PDB file of C-alpha atoms in Angstrom:
ATOM      1  CA  MET I   1    -107.615  -0.854 175.252  1.00 49.00           C
ATOM      2  CA  ASN I   2    -111.029   0.184 176.466  1.00 49.00           C
ATOM      3  CA  ASP I   3    -110.569   2.105 179.616  1.00 51.00           C
ATOM      4  CA  ALA I   4    -114.197   1.139 180.733  1.00 51.00           C
ATOM      5  CA  LYS I   5    -112.727  -2.217 181.726  1.00 83.00           C
ATOM      6  CA  LYS I   6    -110.460  -0.793 184.140  1.00 93.00           C
ATOM      7  CA  LEU I   7    -111.288  -0.675 187.813  1.00 95.00           C
ATOM      8  CA  SER I   8    -112.428   2.696 189.383  1.00 95.00           C
ATOM      9  CA  ARG I   9    -110.179   4.369 192.000  1.00 95.00           C
ATOM     10  CA  ASP I  10    -112.802   3.463 194.614  1.00 96.00           C
ATOM     11  CA  ARG I  11    -112.909  -0.278 193.528  1.00 96.00           C
ATOM     12  CA  VAL I  12    -109.178  -0.437 193.897  1.00 97.00           C
ATOM     13  CA  ALA I  13    -109.380   1.090 197.355  1.00 96.00           C
ATOM     14  CA  GLN I  14    -112.069  -1.374 198.348  1.00 96.00           C
ATOM     15  CA  LEU I  15    -109.810  -4.329 197.323  1.00 97.00           C
ATOM     16  CA  VAL I  16    -106.992  -2.896 199.475  1.00 97.00           C
ATOM     17  CA  ALA I  17    -109.218  -2.574 202.450  1.00 97.00           C
ATOM     18  CA  GLU I  18    -110.601  -6.091 202.159  1.00 96.00           C
ATOM     19  CA  ASP I  19    -106.997  -7.541 202.201  1.00 96.00           C
ATOM     20  CA  ILE I  20    -105.875  -5.758 205.440  1.00 97.00           C
ATOM     21  CA  PRO I  21    -105.863  -8.233 208.349  1.00 97.00           C
ATOM     22  CA  PRO I  22    -107.806  -7.359 211.411  1.00 97.00           C
ATOM     23  CA  GLY I  23    -106.007  -5.521 214.153  1.00 96.00           C
ATOM     24  CA  SER I  24    -103.452  -3.966 211.701  1.00 97.00           C
ATOM     25  CA  TYR I  25    -101.728  -0.637 212.452  1.00 97.00           C
ATOM     26  CA  VAL I  26    -101.465   1.025 208.981  1.00 97.00           C
ATOM     27  CA  ASN I  27    -100.317   4.258 207.597  1.00 95.00           C
ATOM     28  CA  ILE I  28    -102.406   5.664 204.645  1.00 92.00           C
ATOM     29  CA  GLY I  29    -100.616   8.076 202.190  1.00 87.00           C
ATOM     30  CA  LEU I  30    -101.987  10.918 200.121  1.00 83.00           C
ATOM     31  CA  GLY I  31    -103.928  10.535 196.870  1.00 83.00           C
ATOM     32  CA  MET I  32    -105.731   7.380 196.030  1.00 89.00           C
ATOM     33  CA  PRO I  33    -104.517   5.611 199.287  1.00 91.00           C
ATOM     34  CA  THR I  34    -106.754   7.994 201.338  1.00 87.00           C
ATOM     35  CA  LEU I  35    -109.954   6.219 199.765  1.00 90.00           C
ATOM     36  CA  VAL I  36    -108.990   3.067 201.469  1.00 93.00           C
ATOM     37  CA  ALA I  37    -110.095   4.502 204.856  1.00 89.00           C
ATOM     38  CA  LYS I  38    -113.807   4.584 203.967  1.00 88.00           C
ATOM     39  CA  TYR I  39    -113.970   0.937 203.065  1.00 94.00           C
ATOM     40  CA  LEU I  40    -112.314  -0.484 206.104  1.00 94.00           C
ATOM     41  CA  ASP I  41    -114.765  -2.820 208.080  1.00 94.00           C
ATOM     42  CA  PRO I  42    -114.876  -1.483 211.499  1.00 92.00           C
ATOM     43  CA  ARG I  43    -115.209  -4.971 212.878  1.00 94.00           C
ATOM     44  CA  LYS I  44    -111.592  -5.523 211.827  1.00 96.00           C
ATOM     45  CA  GLU I  45    -110.542  -2.839 214.152  1.00 95.00           C
ATOM     46  CA  ILE I  46    -107.833  -1.555 211.922  1.00 96.00           C
ATOM     47  CA  ILE I  47    -106.004   1.481 213.589  1.00 96.00           C
ATOM     48  CA  LEU I  48    -104.718   4.169 211.143  1.00 95.00           C
ATOM     49  CA  HIS I  49    -101.776   6.326 211.593  1.00 94.00           C
ATOM     50  CA  SER I  50    -100.977   9.641 210.207  1.00 89.00           C
ATOM     51  CA  GLU I  51     -97.320  10.649 210.065  1.00 87.00           C
ATOM     52  CA  ASN I  52     -98.086  14.185 211.437  1.00 85.00           C
ATOM     53  CA  GLY I  53     -98.612  12.525 214.764  1.00 88.00           C
ATOM     54  CA  ILE I  54    -102.087  10.981 215.010  1.00 90.00           C
ATOM     55  CA  LEU I  55    -102.857   7.323 215.797  1.00 93.00           C
ATOM     56  CA  GLY I  56    -106.438   6.387 215.592  1.00 94.00           C
ATOM     57  CA  ILE I  57    -108.194   8.242 212.994  1.00 90.00           C
ATOM     58  CA  GLU I  58    -111.241   7.833 210.614  1.00 89.00           C
ATOM     59  CA  ASP I  59    -112.997  10.081 207.966  1.00 84.00           C
ATOM     60  CA  VAL I  60    -115.291  12.753 209.322  1.00 85.00           C
ATOM     61  CA  THR I  61    -119.077  11.926 209.696  1.00 83.00           C
ATOM     62  CA  PRO I  62    -120.926  13.054 206.570  1.00 83.00           C
ATOM     63  CA  GLY I  63    -122.347  16.540 207.204  1.00 84.00           C
ATOM     64  CA  ASP I  64    -119.837  17.335 209.951  1.00 86.00           C
ATOM     65  CA  PRO I  65    -117.234  20.103 208.873  1.00 86.00           C
ATOM     66  CA  GLY I  66    -114.751  18.472 211.041  1.00 83.00           C
ATOM     67  CA  ASP I  67    -111.747  20.130 212.931  1.00 86.00           C
ATOM     68  CA  GLU I  68    -109.540  22.302 210.824  1.00 85.00           C
ATOM     69  CA  ASP I  69    -106.637  21.118 213.006  1.00 85.00           C
ATOM     70  CA  LEU I  70    -107.219  17.573 212.276  1.00 87.00           C
ATOM     71  CA  ILE I  71    -106.091  16.538 208.818  1.00 82.00           C
ATOM     72  CA  ASN I  72    -104.722  13.495 206.998  1.00 71.00           C
ATOM     73  CA  ALA I  73    -101.851  13.357 204.531  1.00 65.00           C
ATOM     74  CA  SER I  74    -104.001  14.856 201.752  1.00 68.00           C
ATOM     75  CA  LYS I  75    -104.982  17.675 203.988  1.00 77.00           C
ATOM     76  CA  ALA I  76    -108.460  16.374 204.349  1.00 80.00           C
ATOM     77  CA  ARG I  77    -110.221  16.818 207.753  1.00 86.00           C
ATOM     78  CA  LEU I  78    -110.674  13.593 209.827  1.00 87.00           C
ATOM     79  CA  GLN I  79    -111.806  12.784 213.325  1.00 90.00           C
ATOM     80  CA  LEU I  80    -110.247  10.737 216.079  1.00 91.00           C
ATOM     81  CA  ILE I  81    -111.658   7.297 217.280  1.00 91.00           C
ATOM     82  CA  ARG I  82    -112.087   6.453 220.828  1.00 91.00           C
ATOM     83  CA  GLY I  83    -108.745   5.748 222.400  1.00 92.00           C
ATOM     84  CA  ALA I  84    -106.803   7.658 219.717  1.00 94.00           C
ATOM     85  CA  SER I  85    -103.489   9.426 220.679  1.00 93.00           C
ATOM     86  CA  ILE I  86    -101.687  12.421 219.529  1.00 92.00           C
ATOM     87  CA  CYS I  87     -97.950  12.728 219.628  1.00 92.00           C
ATOM     88  CA  ASP I  88     -95.331  15.040 218.233  1.00 90.00           C
ATOM     89  CA  GLN I  89     -93.746  14.273 214.817  1.00 87.00           C
ATOM     90  CA  SER I  90     -90.512  12.897 216.044  1.00 91.00           C
ATOM     91  CA  LEU I  91     -92.318  10.082 218.061  1.00 93.00           C
ATOM     92  CA  SER I  92     -94.570   9.451 214.942  1.00 92.00           C
ATOM     93  CA  PHE I  93     -91.590   9.027 212.753  1.00 92.00           C
ATOM     94  CA  ALA I  94     -90.034   6.695 215.502  1.00 93.00           C
ATOM     95  CA  MET I  95     -93.227   4.537 215.115  1.00 92.00           C
ATOM     96  CA  MET I  96     -92.604   4.359 211.347  1.00 93.00           C
ATOM     97  CA  ARG I  97     -88.807   3.721 211.442  1.00 92.00           C
ATOM     98  CA  GLY I  98     -89.019   1.384 214.396  1.00 92.00           C
ATOM     99  CA  GLY I  99     -91.228  -1.327 212.555  1.00 92.00           C
ATOM    100  CA  HIS I 100     -94.248  -0.587 214.628  1.00 95.00           C
ATOM    101  CA  LEU I 101     -96.554  -0.282 211.584  1.00 96.00           C
ATOM    102  CA  ASP I 102     -97.991  -3.581 210.001  1.00 97.00           C
ATOM    103  CA  ALA I 103     -98.432  -1.849 206.687  1.00 97.00           C
ATOM    104  CA  THR I 104     -98.127   1.429 204.729  1.00 97.00           C
ATOM    105  CA  ILE I 105    -100.144   2.224 201.829  1.00 97.00           C
ATOM    106  CA  LEU I 106     -98.915   4.783 199.497  1.00 94.00           C
ATOM    107  CA  GLY I 107     -98.980   6.017 195.833  1.00 93.00           C
ATOM    108  CA  ALA I 108     -95.956   5.835 193.348  1.00 94.00           C
ATOM    109  CA  PHE I 109     -94.779   7.280 190.042  1.00 94.00           C
ATOM    110  CA  GLN I 110     -92.887   3.962 189.297  1.00 96.00           C
ATOM    111  CA  VAL I 111     -92.361   0.509 190.854  1.00 97.00           C
ATOM    112  CA  SER I 112     -89.665  -1.996 189.549  1.00 97.00           C
ATOM    113  CA  SER I 113     -89.979  -5.688 189.402  1.00 96.00           C
ATOM    114  CA  GLU I 114     -87.410  -5.796 192.080  1.00 96.00           C
ATOM    115  CA  GLY I 115     -89.671  -3.975 194.391  1.00 96.00           C
ATOM    116  CA  ASP I 116     -87.905  -0.451 194.157  1.00 97.00           C
ATOM    117  CA  ILE I 117     -90.190   2.403 194.412  1.00 97.00           C
ATOM    118  CA  ALA I 118     -90.099   6.015 193.198  1.00 94.00           C
ATOM    119  CA  SER I 119     -92.730   8.098 194.774  1.00 90.00           C
ATOM    120  CA  TRP I 120     -91.447  11.566 195.348  1.00 87.00           C
ATOM    121  CA  ALA I 121     -89.775  13.046 192.313  1.00 80.00           C
ATOM    122  CA  THR I 122     -90.157  12.873 188.459  1.00 78.00           C
ATOM    123  CA  ASP I 123     -88.024  14.229 185.605  1.00 70.00           C
ATOM    124  CA  ASP I 124     -89.955  17.490 185.917  1.00 65.00           C
ATOM    125  CA  ALA I 125     -87.740  19.489 188.146  1.00 56.00           C
ATOM    126  CA  GLU I 126     -90.676  22.071 188.758  1.00 52.00           C
ATOM    127  CA  ALA I 127     -93.050  19.425 190.029  1.00 54.00           C
ATOM    128  CA  VAL I 128     -91.019  17.903 192.908  1.00 53.00           C
ATOM    129  CA  PRO I 129     -93.399  17.617 195.838  1.00 58.00           C
ATOM    130  CA  GLY I 130     -91.031  16.558 198.471  1.00 65.00           C
ATOM    131  CA  ILE I 131     -90.334  13.305 199.962  1.00 72.00           C
ATOM    132  CA  GLY I 132     -92.222  13.733 203.227  1.00 75.00           C
ATOM    133  CA  GLY I 133     -92.212  10.569 205.403  1.00 85.00           C
ATOM    134  CA  ALA I 134     -92.431   8.087 202.563  1.00 89.00           C
ATOM    135  CA  MET I 135     -88.750   6.936 202.936  1.00 92.00           C
ATOM    136  CA  ASP I 136     -89.183   6.254 206.602  1.00 92.00           C
ATOM    137  CA  LEU I 137     -92.350   4.441 205.799  1.00 93.00           C
ATOM    138  CA  VAL I 138     -91.172   2.115 203.238  1.00 94.00           C
ATOM    139  CA  ALA I 139     -87.959   1.331 205.263  1.00 93.00           C
ATOM    140  CA  GLY I 140     -89.755   0.693 208.660  1.00 94.00           C
ATOM    141  CA  ALA I 141     -93.330  -0.787 207.834  1.00 95.00           C
ATOM    142  CA  ARG I 142     -93.650  -4.418 207.824  1.00 96.00           C
ATOM    143  CA  LYS I 143     -95.528  -4.511 204.592  1.00 97.00           C
ATOM    144  CA  VAL I 144     -95.507  -1.803 201.861  1.00 98.00           C
ATOM    145  CA  ILE I 145     -98.631  -1.591 199.588  1.00 98.00           C
ATOM    146  CA  VAL I 146     -98.723   0.546 196.457  1.00 98.00           C
ATOM    147  CA  VAL I 147    -101.928   1.938 195.101  1.00 97.00           C
ATOM    148  CA  MET I 148    -101.618   3.430 191.641  1.00 95.00           C
ATOM    149  CA  GLU I 149    -102.883   3.662 188.112  1.00 96.00           C
ATOM    150  CA  HIS I 150    -101.197   1.159 185.966  1.00 97.00           C
ATOM    151  CA  THR I 151    -100.069   3.455 183.238  1.00 96.00           C
ATOM    152  CA  THR I 152     -99.398   7.186 182.893  1.00 93.00           C
ATOM    153  CA  ARG I 153    -101.823   9.557 181.275  1.00 91.00           C
ATOM    154  CA  ASP I 154    -100.257   8.889 177.981  1.00 91.00           C
ATOM    155  CA  GLY I 155    -100.284   5.190 178.296  1.00 92.00           C
ATOM    156  CA  LYS I 156     -96.679   4.631 179.297  1.00 95.00           C
ATOM    157  CA  PRO I 157     -96.021   1.698 181.872  1.00 97.00           C
ATOM    158  CA  LYS I 158     -95.369   2.592 185.492  1.00 97.00           C
ATOM    159  CA  LEU I 159     -94.415  -0.841 186.419  1.00 98.00           C
ATOM    160  CA  LEU I 160     -90.954  -1.290 185.013  1.00 97.00           C
ATOM    161  CA  ARG I 161     -87.848  -3.302 184.978  1.00 96.00           C
ATOM    162  CA  ALA I 162     -85.944  -0.532 186.696  1.00 97.00           C
ATOM    163  CA  CYS I 163     -87.037   2.791 188.013  1.00 96.00           C
ATOM    164  CA  THR I 164     -85.893   5.874 186.205  1.00 94.00           C
ATOM    165  CA  PHE I 165     -86.826   8.463 188.909  1.00 93.00           C
ATOM    166  CA  PRO I 166     -85.285   8.978 192.242  1.00 91.00           C
ATOM    167  CA  LEU I 167     -85.881   6.131 194.698  1.00 94.00           C
ATOM    168  CA  THR I 168     -87.853   6.311 197.800  1.00 94.00           C
ATOM    169  CA  GLY I 169     -86.592   2.802 198.631  1.00 95.00           C
ATOM    170  CA  LYS I 170     -85.110  -0.344 197.275  1.00 96.00           C
ATOM    171  CA  ALA I 171     -86.594  -3.800 197.279  1.00 96.00           C
ATOM    172  CA  ALA I 172     -89.425  -2.344 199.582  1.00 97.00           C
ATOM    173  CA  VAL I 173     -92.729  -2.946 197.800  1.00 98.00           C
ATOM    174  CA  ASP I 174     -94.662  -6.225 198.606  1.00 97.00           C
ATOM    175  CA  THR I 175     -97.966  -5.644 196.642  1.00 98.00           C
ATOM    176  CA  ILE I 176     -99.217  -3.339 193.979  1.00 98.00           C
ATOM    177  CA  TYR I 177    -103.014  -2.490 193.351  1.00 98.00           C
ATOM    178  CA  THR I 178    -103.694  -0.870 190.094  1.00 97.00           C
ATOM    179  CA  ASP I 179    -106.854  -0.155 188.109  1.00 96.00           C
ATOM    180  CA  MET I 180    -105.928  -3.344 186.097  1.00 97.00           C
ATOM    181  CA  ALA I 181    -104.680  -5.872 188.438  1.00 97.00           C
ATOM    182  CA  ILE I 182    -103.352  -6.995 191.839  1.00 98.00           C
ATOM    183  CA  ILE I 183     -99.606  -7.825 191.596  1.00 98.00           C
ATOM    184  CA  ASP I 184     -97.240  -9.243 194.269  1.00 98.00           C
ATOM    185  CA  VAL I 185     -93.581  -8.560 194.023  1.00 97.00           C
ATOM    186  CA  VAL I 186     -91.846 -11.992 194.783  1.00 96.00           C
ATOM    187  CA  PRO I 187     -88.089 -11.975 195.379  1.00 94.00           C
ATOM    188  CA  GLY I 188     -86.489 -13.957 192.585  1.00 92.00           C
ATOM    189  CA  GLN I 189     -89.663 -14.059 190.582  1.00 94.00           C
ATOM    190  CA  GLY I 190     -90.543 -10.407 190.117  1.00 96.00           C
ATOM    191  CA  TYR I 191     -94.264  -9.488 189.231  1.00 98.00           C
ATOM    192  CA  VAL I 192     -96.608 -12.259 190.072  1.00 98.00           C
ATOM    193  CA  VAL I 193    -100.306 -11.284 189.176  1.00 98.00           C
ATOM    194  CA  ARG I 194    -102.899 -12.807 191.432  1.00 96.00           C
ATOM    195  CA  GLY I 195    -105.812 -10.750 190.450  1.00 96.00           C
ATOM    196  CA  LEU I 196    -107.052  -9.290 187.118  1.00 96.00           C
ATOM    197  CA  ALA I 197    -109.794  -6.939 186.299  1.00 96.00           C
ATOM    198  CA  GLN I 198    -112.625  -8.586 184.365  1.00 93.00           C
ATOM    199  CA  GLY I 199    -112.476  -7.974 180.730  1.00 91.00           C
ATOM    200  CA  ILE I 200    -108.716  -7.346 180.684  1.00 94.00           C
ATOM    201  CA  THR I 201    -106.633 -10.120 179.140  1.00 94.00           C
ATOM    202  CA  ARG I 202    -103.242 -11.337 180.172  1.00 95.00           C
ATOM    203  CA  GLU I 203    -101.790 -10.110 176.956  1.00 96.00           C
ATOM    204  CA  ALA I 204    -103.210  -6.555 177.469  1.00 95.00           C
ATOM    205  CA  LEU I 205    -101.782  -6.355 180.980  1.00 96.00           C
ATOM    206  CA  GLN I 206     -98.460  -7.387 179.800  1.00 97.00           C
ATOM    207  CA  ALA I 207     -98.375  -4.857 176.997  1.00 96.00           C
ATOM    208  CA  ALA I 208     -99.197  -2.205 179.664  1.00 96.00           C
ATOM    209  CA  THR I 209     -96.246  -3.434 181.775  1.00 97.00           C
ATOM    210  CA  ASP I 210     -92.637  -2.856 181.065  1.00 97.00           C
ATOM    211  CA  ALA I 211     -91.312  -6.061 183.050  1.00 96.00           C
ATOM    212  CA  PRO I 212     -92.327  -9.678 182.417  1.00 96.00           C
ATOM    213  CA  LEU I 213     -95.334 -10.928 184.303  1.00 97.00           C
ATOM    214  CA  SER I 214     -96.128 -14.394 185.572  1.00 97.00           C
ATOM    215  CA  PHE I 215     -99.750 -15.340 186.772  1.00 97.00           C
ATOM    216  CA  ALA I 216    -100.882 -17.157 189.851  1.00 95.00           C
ATOM    217  CA  ASP I 217    -102.927 -20.217 189.619  1.00 93.00           C
ATOM    218  CA  PRO I 218    -105.835 -19.817 190.387  1.00 93.00           C
ATOM    219  CA  LEU I 219    -106.054 -16.057 189.151  1.00 94.00           C
ATOM    220  CA  THR I 220    -108.750 -14.069 190.903  1.00 94.00           C
ATOM    221  CA  VAL I 221    -111.124 -11.950 188.683  1.00 93.00           C
ATOM    222  CA  LEU I 222    -111.661  -8.684 190.020  1.00 93.00           C
TER     223      LEU I 222
END
């Protein structure tokens, strides 16, 4: 497959940002998800949450070095919006576990067609980053959005029939945004593709996916 047909990381983040409803309270995880913040429409008044205890954040203004004590999940500096609040981590996790977040956006190593997610450990024992707050987020957020590349660096599928890595949560994922497609996880149906990158065929997407795909009608060209 020609990689030039795949969506850029920024384009994927832009698509996620476009789909978040106005007024949502959203946690954004490390890696690709952090790019979503810069594409949010300020008119939608979406409030971002950071699990280390901040509610109401945004990227620092270009040219501003920022405050070294205010960081996001990727340890990048951020700034507070008007009306932001800071709390201890126990209260922040209570927000996550208590169902007070409309959505969480996070990366994953694997997702299954049942919506299981593996996002914190691989089969490389020396590369375990730690689970952080991911388990609490996928259990408590009203919607779980995964942002990831569709395949590994060596071309193996990351969207599987069943995850082989340790799970972060079972039947948790609602929607997956990849560099090839937007895919909903529908109970009883599995993967349902509702958006496909221009130039990528249904056959090519299926070949890059371990589990069977079905396609929405109409299918959006991304």
